[in-house]
Every structure is written in C-alpha cells, then in structure tokens.
mmCIF file of C-alpha atoms in Angstrom:
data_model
loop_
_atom_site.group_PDB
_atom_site.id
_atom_site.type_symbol
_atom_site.label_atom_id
_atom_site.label_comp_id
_atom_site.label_asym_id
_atom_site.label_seq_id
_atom_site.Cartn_x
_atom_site.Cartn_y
_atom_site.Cartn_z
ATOM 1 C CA UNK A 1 68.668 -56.901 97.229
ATOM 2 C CA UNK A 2 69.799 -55.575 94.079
ATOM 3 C CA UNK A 3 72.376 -52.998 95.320
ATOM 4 C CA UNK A 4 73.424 -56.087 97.513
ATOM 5 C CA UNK A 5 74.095 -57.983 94.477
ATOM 6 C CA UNK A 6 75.442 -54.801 92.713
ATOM 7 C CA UNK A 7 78.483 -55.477 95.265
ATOM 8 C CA UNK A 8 79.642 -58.665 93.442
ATOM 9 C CA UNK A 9 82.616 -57.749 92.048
ATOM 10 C CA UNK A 10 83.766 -56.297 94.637
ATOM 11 C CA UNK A 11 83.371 -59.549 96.789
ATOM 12 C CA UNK A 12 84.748 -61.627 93.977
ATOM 13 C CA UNK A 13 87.546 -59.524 94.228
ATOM 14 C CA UNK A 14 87.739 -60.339 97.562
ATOM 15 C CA UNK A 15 90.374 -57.697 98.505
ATOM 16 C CA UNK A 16 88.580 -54.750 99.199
ATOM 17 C CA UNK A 17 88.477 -52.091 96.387
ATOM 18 C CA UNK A 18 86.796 -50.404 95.719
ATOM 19 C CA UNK A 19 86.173 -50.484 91.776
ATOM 20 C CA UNK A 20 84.437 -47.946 89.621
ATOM 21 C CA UNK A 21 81.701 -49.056 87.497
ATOM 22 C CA UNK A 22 82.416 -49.027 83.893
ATOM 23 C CA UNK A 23 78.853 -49.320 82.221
ATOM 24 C CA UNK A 24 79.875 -46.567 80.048
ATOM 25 C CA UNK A 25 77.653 -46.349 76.566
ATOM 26 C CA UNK A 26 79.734 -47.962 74.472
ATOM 27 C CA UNK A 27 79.650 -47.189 70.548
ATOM 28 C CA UNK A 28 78.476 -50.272 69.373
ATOM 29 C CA UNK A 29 80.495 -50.953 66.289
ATOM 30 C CA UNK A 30 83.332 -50.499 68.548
ATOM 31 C CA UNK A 31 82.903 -52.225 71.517
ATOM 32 C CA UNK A 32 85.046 -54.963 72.414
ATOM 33 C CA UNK A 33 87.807 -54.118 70.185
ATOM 34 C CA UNK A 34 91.632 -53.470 70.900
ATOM 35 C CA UNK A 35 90.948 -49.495 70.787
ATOM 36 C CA UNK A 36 88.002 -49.649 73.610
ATOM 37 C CA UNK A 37 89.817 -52.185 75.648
ATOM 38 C CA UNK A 38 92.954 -49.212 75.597
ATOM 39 C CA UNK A 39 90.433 -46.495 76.468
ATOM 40 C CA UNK A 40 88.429 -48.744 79.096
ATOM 41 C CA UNK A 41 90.376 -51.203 80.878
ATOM 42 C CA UNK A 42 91.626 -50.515 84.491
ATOM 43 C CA UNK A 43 94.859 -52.467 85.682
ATOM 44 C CA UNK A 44 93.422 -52.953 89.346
ATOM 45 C CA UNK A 45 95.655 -55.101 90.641
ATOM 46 C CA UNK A 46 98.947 -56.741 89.385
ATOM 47 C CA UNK A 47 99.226 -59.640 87.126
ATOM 48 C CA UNK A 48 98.400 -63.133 88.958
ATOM 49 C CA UNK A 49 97.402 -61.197 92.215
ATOM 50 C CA UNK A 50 93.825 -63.301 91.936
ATOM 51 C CA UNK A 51 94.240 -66.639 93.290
ATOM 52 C CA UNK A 52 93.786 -68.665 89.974
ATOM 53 C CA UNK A 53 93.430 -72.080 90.382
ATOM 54 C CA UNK A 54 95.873 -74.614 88.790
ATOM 55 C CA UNK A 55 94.447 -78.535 88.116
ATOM 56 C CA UNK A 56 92.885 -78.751 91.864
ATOM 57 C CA UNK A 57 92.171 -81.424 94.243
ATOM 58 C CA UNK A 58 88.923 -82.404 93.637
ATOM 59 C CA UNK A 59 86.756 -84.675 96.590
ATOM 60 C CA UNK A 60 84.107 -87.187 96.388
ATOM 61 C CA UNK A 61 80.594 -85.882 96.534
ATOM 62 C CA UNK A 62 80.171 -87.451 99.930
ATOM 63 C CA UNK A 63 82.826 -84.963 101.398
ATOM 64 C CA UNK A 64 81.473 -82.333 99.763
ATOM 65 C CA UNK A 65 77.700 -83.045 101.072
ATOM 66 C CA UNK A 66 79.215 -82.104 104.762
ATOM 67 C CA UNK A 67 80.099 -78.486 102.952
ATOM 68 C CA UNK A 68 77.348 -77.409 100.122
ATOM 69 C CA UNK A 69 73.761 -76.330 100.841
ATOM 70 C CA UNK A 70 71.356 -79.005 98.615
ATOM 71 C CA UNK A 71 70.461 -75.329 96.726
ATOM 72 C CA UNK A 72 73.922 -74.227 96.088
ATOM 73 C CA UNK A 73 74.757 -73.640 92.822
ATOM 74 C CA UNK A 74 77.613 -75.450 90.947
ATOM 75 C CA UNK A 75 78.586 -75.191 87.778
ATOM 76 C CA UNK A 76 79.188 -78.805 86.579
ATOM 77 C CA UNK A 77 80.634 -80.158 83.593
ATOM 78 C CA UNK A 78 80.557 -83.892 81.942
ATOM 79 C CA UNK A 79 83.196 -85.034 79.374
ATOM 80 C CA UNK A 80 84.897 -87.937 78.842
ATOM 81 C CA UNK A 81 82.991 -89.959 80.935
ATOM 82 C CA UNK A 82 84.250 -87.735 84.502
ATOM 83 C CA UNK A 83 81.637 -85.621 85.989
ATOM 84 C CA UNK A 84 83.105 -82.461 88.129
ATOM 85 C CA UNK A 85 81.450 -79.747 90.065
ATOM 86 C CA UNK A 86 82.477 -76.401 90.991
ATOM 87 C CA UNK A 87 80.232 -74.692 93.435
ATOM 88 C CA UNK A 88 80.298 -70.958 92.788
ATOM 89 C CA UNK A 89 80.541 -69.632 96.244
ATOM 90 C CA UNK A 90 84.175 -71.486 95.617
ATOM 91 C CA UNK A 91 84.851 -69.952 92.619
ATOM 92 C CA UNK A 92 84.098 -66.625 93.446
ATOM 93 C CA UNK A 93 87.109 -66.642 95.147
ATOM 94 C CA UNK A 94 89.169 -67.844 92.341
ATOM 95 C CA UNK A 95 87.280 -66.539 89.366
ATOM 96 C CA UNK A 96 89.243 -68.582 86.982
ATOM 97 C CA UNK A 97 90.451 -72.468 86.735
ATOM 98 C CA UNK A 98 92.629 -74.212 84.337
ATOM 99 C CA UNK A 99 91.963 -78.005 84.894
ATOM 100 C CA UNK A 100 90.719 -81.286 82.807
ATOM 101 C CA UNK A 101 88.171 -83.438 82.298
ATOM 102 C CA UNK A 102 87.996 -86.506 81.192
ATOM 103 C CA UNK A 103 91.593 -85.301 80.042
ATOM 104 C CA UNK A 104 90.318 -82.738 77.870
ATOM 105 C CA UNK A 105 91.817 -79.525 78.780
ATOM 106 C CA UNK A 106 89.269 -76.993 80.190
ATOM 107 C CA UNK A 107 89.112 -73.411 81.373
ATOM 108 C CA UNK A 108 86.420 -72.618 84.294
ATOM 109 C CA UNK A 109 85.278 -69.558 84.824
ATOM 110 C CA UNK A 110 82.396 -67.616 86.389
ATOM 111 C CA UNK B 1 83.473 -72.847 80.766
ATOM 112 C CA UNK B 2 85.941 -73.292 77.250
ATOM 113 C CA UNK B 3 88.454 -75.529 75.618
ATOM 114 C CA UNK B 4 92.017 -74.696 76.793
ATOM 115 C CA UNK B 5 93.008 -75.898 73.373
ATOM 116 C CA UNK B 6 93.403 -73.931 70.106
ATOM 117 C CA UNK B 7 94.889 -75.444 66.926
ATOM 118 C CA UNK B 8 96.946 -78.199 68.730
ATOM 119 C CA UNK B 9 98.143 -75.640 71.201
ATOM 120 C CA UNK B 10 96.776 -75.996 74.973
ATOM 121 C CA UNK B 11 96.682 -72.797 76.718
ATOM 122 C CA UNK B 12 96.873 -72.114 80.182
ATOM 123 C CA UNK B 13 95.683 -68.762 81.490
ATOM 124 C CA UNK B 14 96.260 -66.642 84.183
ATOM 125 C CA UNK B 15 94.673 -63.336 85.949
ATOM 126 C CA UNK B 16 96.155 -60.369 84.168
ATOM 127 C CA UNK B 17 94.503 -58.341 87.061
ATOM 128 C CA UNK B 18 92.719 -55.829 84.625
ATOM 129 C CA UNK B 19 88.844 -55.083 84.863
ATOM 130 C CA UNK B 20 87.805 -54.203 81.372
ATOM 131 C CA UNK B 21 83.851 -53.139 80.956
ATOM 132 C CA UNK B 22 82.875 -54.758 84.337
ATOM 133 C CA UNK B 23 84.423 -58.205 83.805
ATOM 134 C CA UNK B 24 88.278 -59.575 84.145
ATOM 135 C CA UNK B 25 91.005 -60.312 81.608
ATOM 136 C CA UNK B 26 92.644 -63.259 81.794
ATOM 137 C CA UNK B 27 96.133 -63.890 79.857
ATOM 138 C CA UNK B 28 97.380 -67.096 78.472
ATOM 139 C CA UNK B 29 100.722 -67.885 79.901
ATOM 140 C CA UNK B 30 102.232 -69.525 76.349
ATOM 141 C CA UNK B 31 101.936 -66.055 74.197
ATOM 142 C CA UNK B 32 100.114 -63.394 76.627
ATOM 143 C CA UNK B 33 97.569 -62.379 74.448
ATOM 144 C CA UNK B 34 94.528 -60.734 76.505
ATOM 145 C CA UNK B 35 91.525 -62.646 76.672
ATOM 146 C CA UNK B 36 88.153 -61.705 77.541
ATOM 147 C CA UNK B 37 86.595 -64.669 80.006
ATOM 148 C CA UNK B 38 82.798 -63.824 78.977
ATOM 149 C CA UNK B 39 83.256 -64.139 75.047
ATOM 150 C CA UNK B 40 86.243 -66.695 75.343
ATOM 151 C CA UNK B 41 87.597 -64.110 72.688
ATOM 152 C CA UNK B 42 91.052 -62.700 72.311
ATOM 153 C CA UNK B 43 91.536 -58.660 72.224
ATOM 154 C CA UNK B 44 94.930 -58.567 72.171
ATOM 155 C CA UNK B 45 98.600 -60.239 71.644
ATOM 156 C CA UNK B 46 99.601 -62.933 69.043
ATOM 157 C CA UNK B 47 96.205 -64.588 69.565
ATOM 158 C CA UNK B 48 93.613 -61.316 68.853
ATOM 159 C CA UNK B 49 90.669 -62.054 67.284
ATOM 160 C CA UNK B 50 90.653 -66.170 68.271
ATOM 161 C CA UNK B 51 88.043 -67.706 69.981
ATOM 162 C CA UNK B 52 88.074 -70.137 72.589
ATOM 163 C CA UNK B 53 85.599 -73.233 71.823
ATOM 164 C CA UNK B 54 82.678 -73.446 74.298
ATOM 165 C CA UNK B 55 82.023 -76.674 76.281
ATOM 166 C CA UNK B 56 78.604 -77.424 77.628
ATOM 167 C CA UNK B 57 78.198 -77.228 81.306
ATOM 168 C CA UNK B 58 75.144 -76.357 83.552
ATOM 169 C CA UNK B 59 74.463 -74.575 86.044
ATOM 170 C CA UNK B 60 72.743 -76.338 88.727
ATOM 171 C CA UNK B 61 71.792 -77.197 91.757
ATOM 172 C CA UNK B 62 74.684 -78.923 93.904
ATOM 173 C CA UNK B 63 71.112 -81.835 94.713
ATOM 174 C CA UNK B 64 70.509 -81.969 91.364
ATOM 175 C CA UNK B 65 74.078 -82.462 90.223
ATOM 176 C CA UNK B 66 74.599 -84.965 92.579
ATOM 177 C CA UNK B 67 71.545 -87.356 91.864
ATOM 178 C CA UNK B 68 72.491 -87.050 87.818
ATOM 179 C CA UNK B 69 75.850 -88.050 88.768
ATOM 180 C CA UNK B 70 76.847 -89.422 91.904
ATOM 181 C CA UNK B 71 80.451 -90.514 90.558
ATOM 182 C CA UNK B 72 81.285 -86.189 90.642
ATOM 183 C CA UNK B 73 84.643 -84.657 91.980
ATOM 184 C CA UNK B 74 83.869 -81.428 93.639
ATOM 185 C CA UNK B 75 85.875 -78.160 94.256
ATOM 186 C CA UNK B 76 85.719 -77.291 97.759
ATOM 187 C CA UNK B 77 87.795 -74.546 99.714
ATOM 188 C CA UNK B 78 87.270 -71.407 101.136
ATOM 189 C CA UNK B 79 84.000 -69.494 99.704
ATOM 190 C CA UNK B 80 83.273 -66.309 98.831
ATOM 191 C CA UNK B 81 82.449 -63.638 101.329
ATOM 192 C CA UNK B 82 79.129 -61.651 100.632
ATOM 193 C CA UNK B 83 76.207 -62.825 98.469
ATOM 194 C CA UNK B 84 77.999 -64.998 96.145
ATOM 195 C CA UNK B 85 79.050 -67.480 99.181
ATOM 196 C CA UNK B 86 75.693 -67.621 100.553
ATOM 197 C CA UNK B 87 73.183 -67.403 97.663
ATOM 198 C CA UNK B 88 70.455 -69.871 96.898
ATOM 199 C CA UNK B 89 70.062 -70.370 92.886
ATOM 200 C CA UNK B 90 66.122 -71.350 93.644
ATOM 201 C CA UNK B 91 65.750 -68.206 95.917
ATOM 202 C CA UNK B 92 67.925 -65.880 92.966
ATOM 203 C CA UNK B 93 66.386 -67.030 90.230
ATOM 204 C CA UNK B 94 64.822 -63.867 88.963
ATOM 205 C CA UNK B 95 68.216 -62.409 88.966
ATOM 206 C CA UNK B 96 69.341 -65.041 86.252
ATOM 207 C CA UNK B 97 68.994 -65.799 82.440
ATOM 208 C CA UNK B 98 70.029 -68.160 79.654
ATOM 209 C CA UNK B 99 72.725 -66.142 78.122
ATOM 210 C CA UNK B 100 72.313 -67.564 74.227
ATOM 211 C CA UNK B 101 75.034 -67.738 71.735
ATOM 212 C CA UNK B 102 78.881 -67.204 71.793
ATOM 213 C CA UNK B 103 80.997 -64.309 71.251
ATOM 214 C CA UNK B 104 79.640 -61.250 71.461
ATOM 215 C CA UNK B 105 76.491 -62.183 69.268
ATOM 216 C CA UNK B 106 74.175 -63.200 72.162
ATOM 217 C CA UNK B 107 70.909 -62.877 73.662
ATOM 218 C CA UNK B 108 69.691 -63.176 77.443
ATOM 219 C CA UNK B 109 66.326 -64.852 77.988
ATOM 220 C CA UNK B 110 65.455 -64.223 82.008
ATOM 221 C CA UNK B 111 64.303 -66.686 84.002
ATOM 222 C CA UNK B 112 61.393 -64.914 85.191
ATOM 223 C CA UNK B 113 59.928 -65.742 82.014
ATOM 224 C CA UNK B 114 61.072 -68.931 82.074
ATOM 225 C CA UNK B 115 59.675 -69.776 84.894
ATOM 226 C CA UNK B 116 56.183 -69.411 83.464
ATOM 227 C CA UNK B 117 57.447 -70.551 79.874
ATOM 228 C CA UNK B 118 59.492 -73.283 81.105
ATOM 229 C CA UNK B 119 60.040 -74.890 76.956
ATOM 230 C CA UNK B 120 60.062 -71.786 75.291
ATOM 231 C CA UNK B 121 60.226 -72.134 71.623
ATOM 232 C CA UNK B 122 62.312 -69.036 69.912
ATOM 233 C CA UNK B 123 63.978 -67.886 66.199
ATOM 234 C CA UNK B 124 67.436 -66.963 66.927
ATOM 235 C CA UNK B 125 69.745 -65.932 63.910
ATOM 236 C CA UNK B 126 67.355 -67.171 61.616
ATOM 237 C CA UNK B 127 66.974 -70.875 63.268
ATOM 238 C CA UNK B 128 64.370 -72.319 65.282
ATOM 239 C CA UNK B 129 65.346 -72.596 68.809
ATOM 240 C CA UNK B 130 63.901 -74.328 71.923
ATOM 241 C CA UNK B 131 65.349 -73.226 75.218
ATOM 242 C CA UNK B 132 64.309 -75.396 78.749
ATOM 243 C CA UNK B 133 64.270 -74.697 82.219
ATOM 244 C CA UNK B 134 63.781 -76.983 85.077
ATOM 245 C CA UNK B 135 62.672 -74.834 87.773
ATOM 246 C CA UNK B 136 63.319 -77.752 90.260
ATOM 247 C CA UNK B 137 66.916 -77.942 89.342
ATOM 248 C CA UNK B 138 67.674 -74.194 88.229
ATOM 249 C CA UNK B 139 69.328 -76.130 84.962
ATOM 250 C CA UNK B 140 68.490 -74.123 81.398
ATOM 251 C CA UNK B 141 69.510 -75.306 78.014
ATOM 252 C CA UNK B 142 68.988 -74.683 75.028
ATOM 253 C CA UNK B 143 68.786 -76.790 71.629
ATOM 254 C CA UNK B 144 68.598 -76.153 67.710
ATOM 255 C CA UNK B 145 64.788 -77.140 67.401
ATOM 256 C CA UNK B 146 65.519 -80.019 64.423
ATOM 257 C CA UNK B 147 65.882 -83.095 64.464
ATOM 258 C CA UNK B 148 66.463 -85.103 61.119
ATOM 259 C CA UNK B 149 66.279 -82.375 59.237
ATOM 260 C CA UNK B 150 63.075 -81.608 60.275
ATOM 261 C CA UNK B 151 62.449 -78.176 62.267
ATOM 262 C CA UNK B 152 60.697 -78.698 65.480
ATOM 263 C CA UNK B 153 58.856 -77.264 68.049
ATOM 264 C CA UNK B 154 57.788 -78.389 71.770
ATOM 265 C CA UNK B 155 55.638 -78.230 74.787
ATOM 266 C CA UNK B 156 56.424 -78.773 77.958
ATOM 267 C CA UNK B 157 54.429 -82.288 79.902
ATOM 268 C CA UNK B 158 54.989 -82.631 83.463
ATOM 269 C CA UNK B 159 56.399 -86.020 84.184
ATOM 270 C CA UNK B 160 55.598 -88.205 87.176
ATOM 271 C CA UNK B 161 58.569 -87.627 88.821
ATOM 272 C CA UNK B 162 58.650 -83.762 88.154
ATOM 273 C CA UNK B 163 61.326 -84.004 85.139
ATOM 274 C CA UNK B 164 60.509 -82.079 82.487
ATOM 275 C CA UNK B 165 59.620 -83.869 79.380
ATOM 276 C CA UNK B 166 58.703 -82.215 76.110
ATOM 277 C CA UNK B 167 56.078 -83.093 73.251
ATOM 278 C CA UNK B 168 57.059 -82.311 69.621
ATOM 279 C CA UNK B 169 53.852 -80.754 67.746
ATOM 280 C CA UNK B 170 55.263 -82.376 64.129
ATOM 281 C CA UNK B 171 55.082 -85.943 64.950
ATOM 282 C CA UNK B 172 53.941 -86.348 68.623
ATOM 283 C CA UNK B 173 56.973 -87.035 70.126
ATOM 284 C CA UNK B 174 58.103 -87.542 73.234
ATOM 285 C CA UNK B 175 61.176 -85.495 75.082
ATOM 286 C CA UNK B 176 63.033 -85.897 77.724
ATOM 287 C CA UNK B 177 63.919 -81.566 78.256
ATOM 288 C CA UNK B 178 67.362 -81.441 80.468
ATOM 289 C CA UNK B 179 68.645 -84.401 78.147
ATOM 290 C CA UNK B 180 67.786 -83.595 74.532
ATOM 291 C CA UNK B 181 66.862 -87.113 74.004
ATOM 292 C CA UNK B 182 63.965 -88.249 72.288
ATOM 293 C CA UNK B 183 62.335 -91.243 74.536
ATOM 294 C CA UNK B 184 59.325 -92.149 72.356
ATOM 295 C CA UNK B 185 57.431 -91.647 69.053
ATOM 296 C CA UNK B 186 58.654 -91.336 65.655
ATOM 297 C CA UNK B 187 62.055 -89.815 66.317
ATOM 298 C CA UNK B 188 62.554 -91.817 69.206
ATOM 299 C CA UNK B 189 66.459 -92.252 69.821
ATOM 300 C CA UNK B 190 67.084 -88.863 67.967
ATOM 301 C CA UNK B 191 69.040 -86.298 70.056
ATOM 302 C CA UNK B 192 68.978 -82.666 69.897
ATOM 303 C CA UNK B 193 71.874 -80.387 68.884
ATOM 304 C CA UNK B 194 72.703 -78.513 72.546
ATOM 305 C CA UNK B 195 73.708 -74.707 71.728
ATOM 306 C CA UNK B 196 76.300 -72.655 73.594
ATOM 307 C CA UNK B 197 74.227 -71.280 75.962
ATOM 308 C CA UNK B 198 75.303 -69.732 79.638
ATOM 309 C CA UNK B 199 73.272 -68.758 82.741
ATOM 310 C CA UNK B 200 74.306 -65.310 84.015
ATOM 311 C CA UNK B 201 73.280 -62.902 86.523
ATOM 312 C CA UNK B 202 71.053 -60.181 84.404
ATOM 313 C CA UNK B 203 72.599 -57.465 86.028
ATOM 314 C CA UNK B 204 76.064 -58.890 85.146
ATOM 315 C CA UNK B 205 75.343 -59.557 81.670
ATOM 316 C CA UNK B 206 73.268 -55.825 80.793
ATOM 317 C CA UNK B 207 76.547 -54.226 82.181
ATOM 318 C CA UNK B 208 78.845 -55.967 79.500
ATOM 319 C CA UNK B 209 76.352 -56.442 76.716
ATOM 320 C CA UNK B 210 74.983 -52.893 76.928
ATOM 321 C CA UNK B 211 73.567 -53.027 73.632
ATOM 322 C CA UNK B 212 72.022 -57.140 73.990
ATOM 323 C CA UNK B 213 68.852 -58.049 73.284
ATOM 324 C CA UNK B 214 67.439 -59.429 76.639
ATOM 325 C CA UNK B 215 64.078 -61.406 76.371
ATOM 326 C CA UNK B 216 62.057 -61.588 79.242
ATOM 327 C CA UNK B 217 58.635 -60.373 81.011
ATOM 328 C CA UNK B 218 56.849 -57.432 80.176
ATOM 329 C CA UNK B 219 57.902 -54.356 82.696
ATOM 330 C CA UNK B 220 54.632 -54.950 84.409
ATOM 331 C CA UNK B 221 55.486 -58.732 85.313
ATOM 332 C CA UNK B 222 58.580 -58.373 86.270
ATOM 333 C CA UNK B 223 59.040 -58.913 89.838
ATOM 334 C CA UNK B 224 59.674 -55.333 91.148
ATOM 335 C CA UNK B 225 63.182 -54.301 91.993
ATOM 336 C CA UNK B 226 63.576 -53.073 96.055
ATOM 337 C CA UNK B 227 66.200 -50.523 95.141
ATOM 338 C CA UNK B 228 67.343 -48.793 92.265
ATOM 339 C CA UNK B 229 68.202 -51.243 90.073
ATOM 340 C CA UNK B 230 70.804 -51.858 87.019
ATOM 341 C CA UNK B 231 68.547 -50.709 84.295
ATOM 342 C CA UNK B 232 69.812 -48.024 83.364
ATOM 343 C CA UNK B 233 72.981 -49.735 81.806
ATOM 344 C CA UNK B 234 70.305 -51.795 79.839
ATOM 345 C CA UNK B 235 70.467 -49.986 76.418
ATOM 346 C CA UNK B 236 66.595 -50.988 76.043
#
C-alpha cells in the first residue's frame, strides 16, 4: 500500500515521468529559502503544461451524486454564504485552481 | 486552500512546471514571483518572502459535505488515474494527519491517534490548543482552546446522532466539535477561534517538512506498514 501511495506524484502528474525523489536532508536553517530552491528545484515540465484550472463550471450536488463515491473525499470550502466542493480524485488532475467564493478570490490546491 | 488577494492586489497563479522538494511551484501571472503551494509562501520574484492568507476549508467526506450543505457547487471532470482517483478517506485514514499551523512553522498530528483521541487537547507555540476529529466524516479541525479569555480544555461526549460534541472541564460546557460553537452552559453562544490547520497525507508532508514535528502513536501502535515505508525521510 505504501509504495502504491509512494506513486502519487507521479499520477498527479498524470503524464508519465518519471520523477526523482528529492527527500534530500535539508540543512534546516536553510531550507525553503531562494538558495535551496536554486540547488533543489527540477523544471520537469514547461510552464502551464499542468492543466490549471481557471474559475470552473461548478454543478449541483444532485449531478454530482451520479459521479462521487458517498466516501470520496472533497475538499470543501464555505464563504460568503456559497458552499463549493472539490473532490480530490478531480483535482489531482489539476493540482491547482484559481476560482471564488462567495466572490472572495480563492486559490485551491491539493 | 488561500486568499488570491495580497494588499489590494488579486493574484492569479499558474503551474510554473517545477518540482521543488517533492511538491510544485506555482507562479502568479501579475509579477511571476515563485510560490510554494504547501506554505502559500513566496521564494522568489517581486513577491519573496509574502505569504498568502489561509482560508478554512475541510476535508471531508463528499456524504458529509453534502448533508452540511446541500446548496454546494461541485467540481466534476475527469479524475485522477491511480490511487488518488479511487481512494476512500475512511479506508486511508491512517495515511492522514492534521497538518497544524502556516508557513513553514507546523506540526502534523496523525490520525491514527486521532482516531483513539478524537478531542485531543495540545500546547502549540505556547497556546492551548484543542484539535477534533470526526471519524464518521474524516473532518479534523483545530481551535485556540479559549474562549472569553479564559483557556480551555475539552472532552469528547458522543451525541445521539453520532456528532461529536465536546465538554469544557472549566465551566461544564457544552460543544458542538466540527462547529466550534458552544450549545449550552455558561459560555453558551461563544465560538471558538478555528486555526489554520490542513489534512495531508503523512508521507507527503515528512517528505517536505523533513525536520517537522509529527505527533502521533507510539511505534508500537502504529498500524504496521506492508512495505518499506517513507520513514526514513522522517528526520525523527
């Protein structure tokens, strides 16, 4: 199971790569600054290749009964008085949405 | 899930296509600076070293979702191939934790202790805590254990209907767990202060926090791993 789900990215990804792992010890004082992202990042495929997702068309939860499992996970969010839900199997695909709620401008990501 | 605004600016971001410690970079189409979509933090460009504010959302069951609120819009389109488009959160579970905190200054409490812990009272940077989880829903959350100015702390009580409600052991009040609302007692009325707070898969979140504290079952407890497993990256 676990080297099943050790595959993730590579199904997020979606295309096929295969990726190196980069859980490389990390100095700690250091990590997540401008000189490890130079010395760690990988360009692995161009800019915009992944299929973000722009403000999408959303359906009514009666739709989307016919499609999800009762189990399957969906990261949901509540403002402004609108409710929407983004199942992860869906956004696995995208990785990434720019969209609102309740007009508030949000970013979605898993 | 963040804010696409930052000081009167809204942002929209794109995939700059870069895998950076196990995770992607997106870009903001308005200056390009590089953003990190786990922190919500810049690295890079006009924008380095801004952070992106954190919304509440859950994680949840697509049932439990629905019944809390029927009114949703819901993303549907073409799923995932592998694990991700097929997995059960109720049948994954142990793979999961409450990611606590923003930035990089965060903390992982597993659901495996959850589970048996399900209001699970904690100190974290030097504030009581109280972090929930609904196994019937998969939902987690976590709150600043006050209310009124007075530090709290809870225990779970089954309700009738299986929702998880909460005592207080200052002035015998009573919770509802998933809300934050108090429904009776003293401080009836009161809400609690919800903390940024983010479920991830463990295995996900040891690979980019390498050095994160992540609270969860002794070894012994821990459900045991079929195959070699992610630990190593743990920095335990």
């Amino acid at each position: 199971m676990l080297l099943t789900m050790g595959n993730l990215r590579l199904n997020f990804l979606g295309a096929g790569l295969l990726l190196p792992t980069l859980a490389l010890p990390a100095f700690a004082q250091d990590i997540f600054s401008e000189a490890d992202y130079e010395r760690n990042a990988r360009q692995v495929i161009a800019r915009d290749g992944f299929p973000v997702l722009n403000f999408p068309e959303m359906r009514d939860a009666a739709k989307a009964d016919r499609e999800l499992r009762e189990d399957e996970p969906v990261i949901g969010v509540f403002l402004g008085n609108e409710a929407k839900a983004y199942p992860i199997s869906v956004m696995g695909s995208h990785e990434l949405a720019n969209d609102l709620c309740g007009k508030i401008p949000i970013a979605v990501s898993w | 899930m963040y804010g696409r605004t930052l000081e009167d600016q809204v942002l929209e971001f794109g995939h700059e296509g870069v895998l950076y410690r196990n995770s992607f970079m997106m870009y903001d189409k308005q200056t390009e600076s590089l953003w990190l979509h786990v922190t919500g933090e810049a690295l890079k460009g006009k924008l380095k070293g801004k952070q992106l504010e954190f919304l509440p959302s859950e994680v949840t069951t697509w049932q439990a979702w629905r019944q809390k609120h029927p009114e949703t819009k819901v993303l549907l389109g073409r799923k995932a191939r592998g694990p991700m488009g097929t997995f059960g959160l109720k049948q994954q579970s142990r793979h999961f934790g409450l990611s606590l905190g923003q930035g990089r200054d965060v903390r992982l409490y597993q659901y495996a202790l959850l589970a048996k812990v399900p209001v699970f009272n904690h100190h974290y940077q030097g504030k009581a805590v109280v972090l929930v989880y609904h196994q019937e829903s998969s939902q987690s959350v976590a709150y600043a254990a006050e209310a009124e100015g007075q530090p709290l702390s809870f225990h779970a009580v089954q309700g009738s209907e299986g929702e998880l409600l909460m005592l207080d052991g200052q002035t015998r009040s009573l919770w509802d767990g998933l809300q934050g609302i108090c429904l009776a007692g003293p401080m009836k009325g009161q809400r609690l202060n919800r903390l940024p707070a983010t479920p991830w898969l463990t295995m996900r979140w040891r690979n980019f926090f390498p050095e994160g504290e992540v609270i969860g079952l002794p070894k012994e407890e821990e459900p045991a791993p079929k195959a070699k497993s992610e630990g190593t990256a743990s920095g335990n």
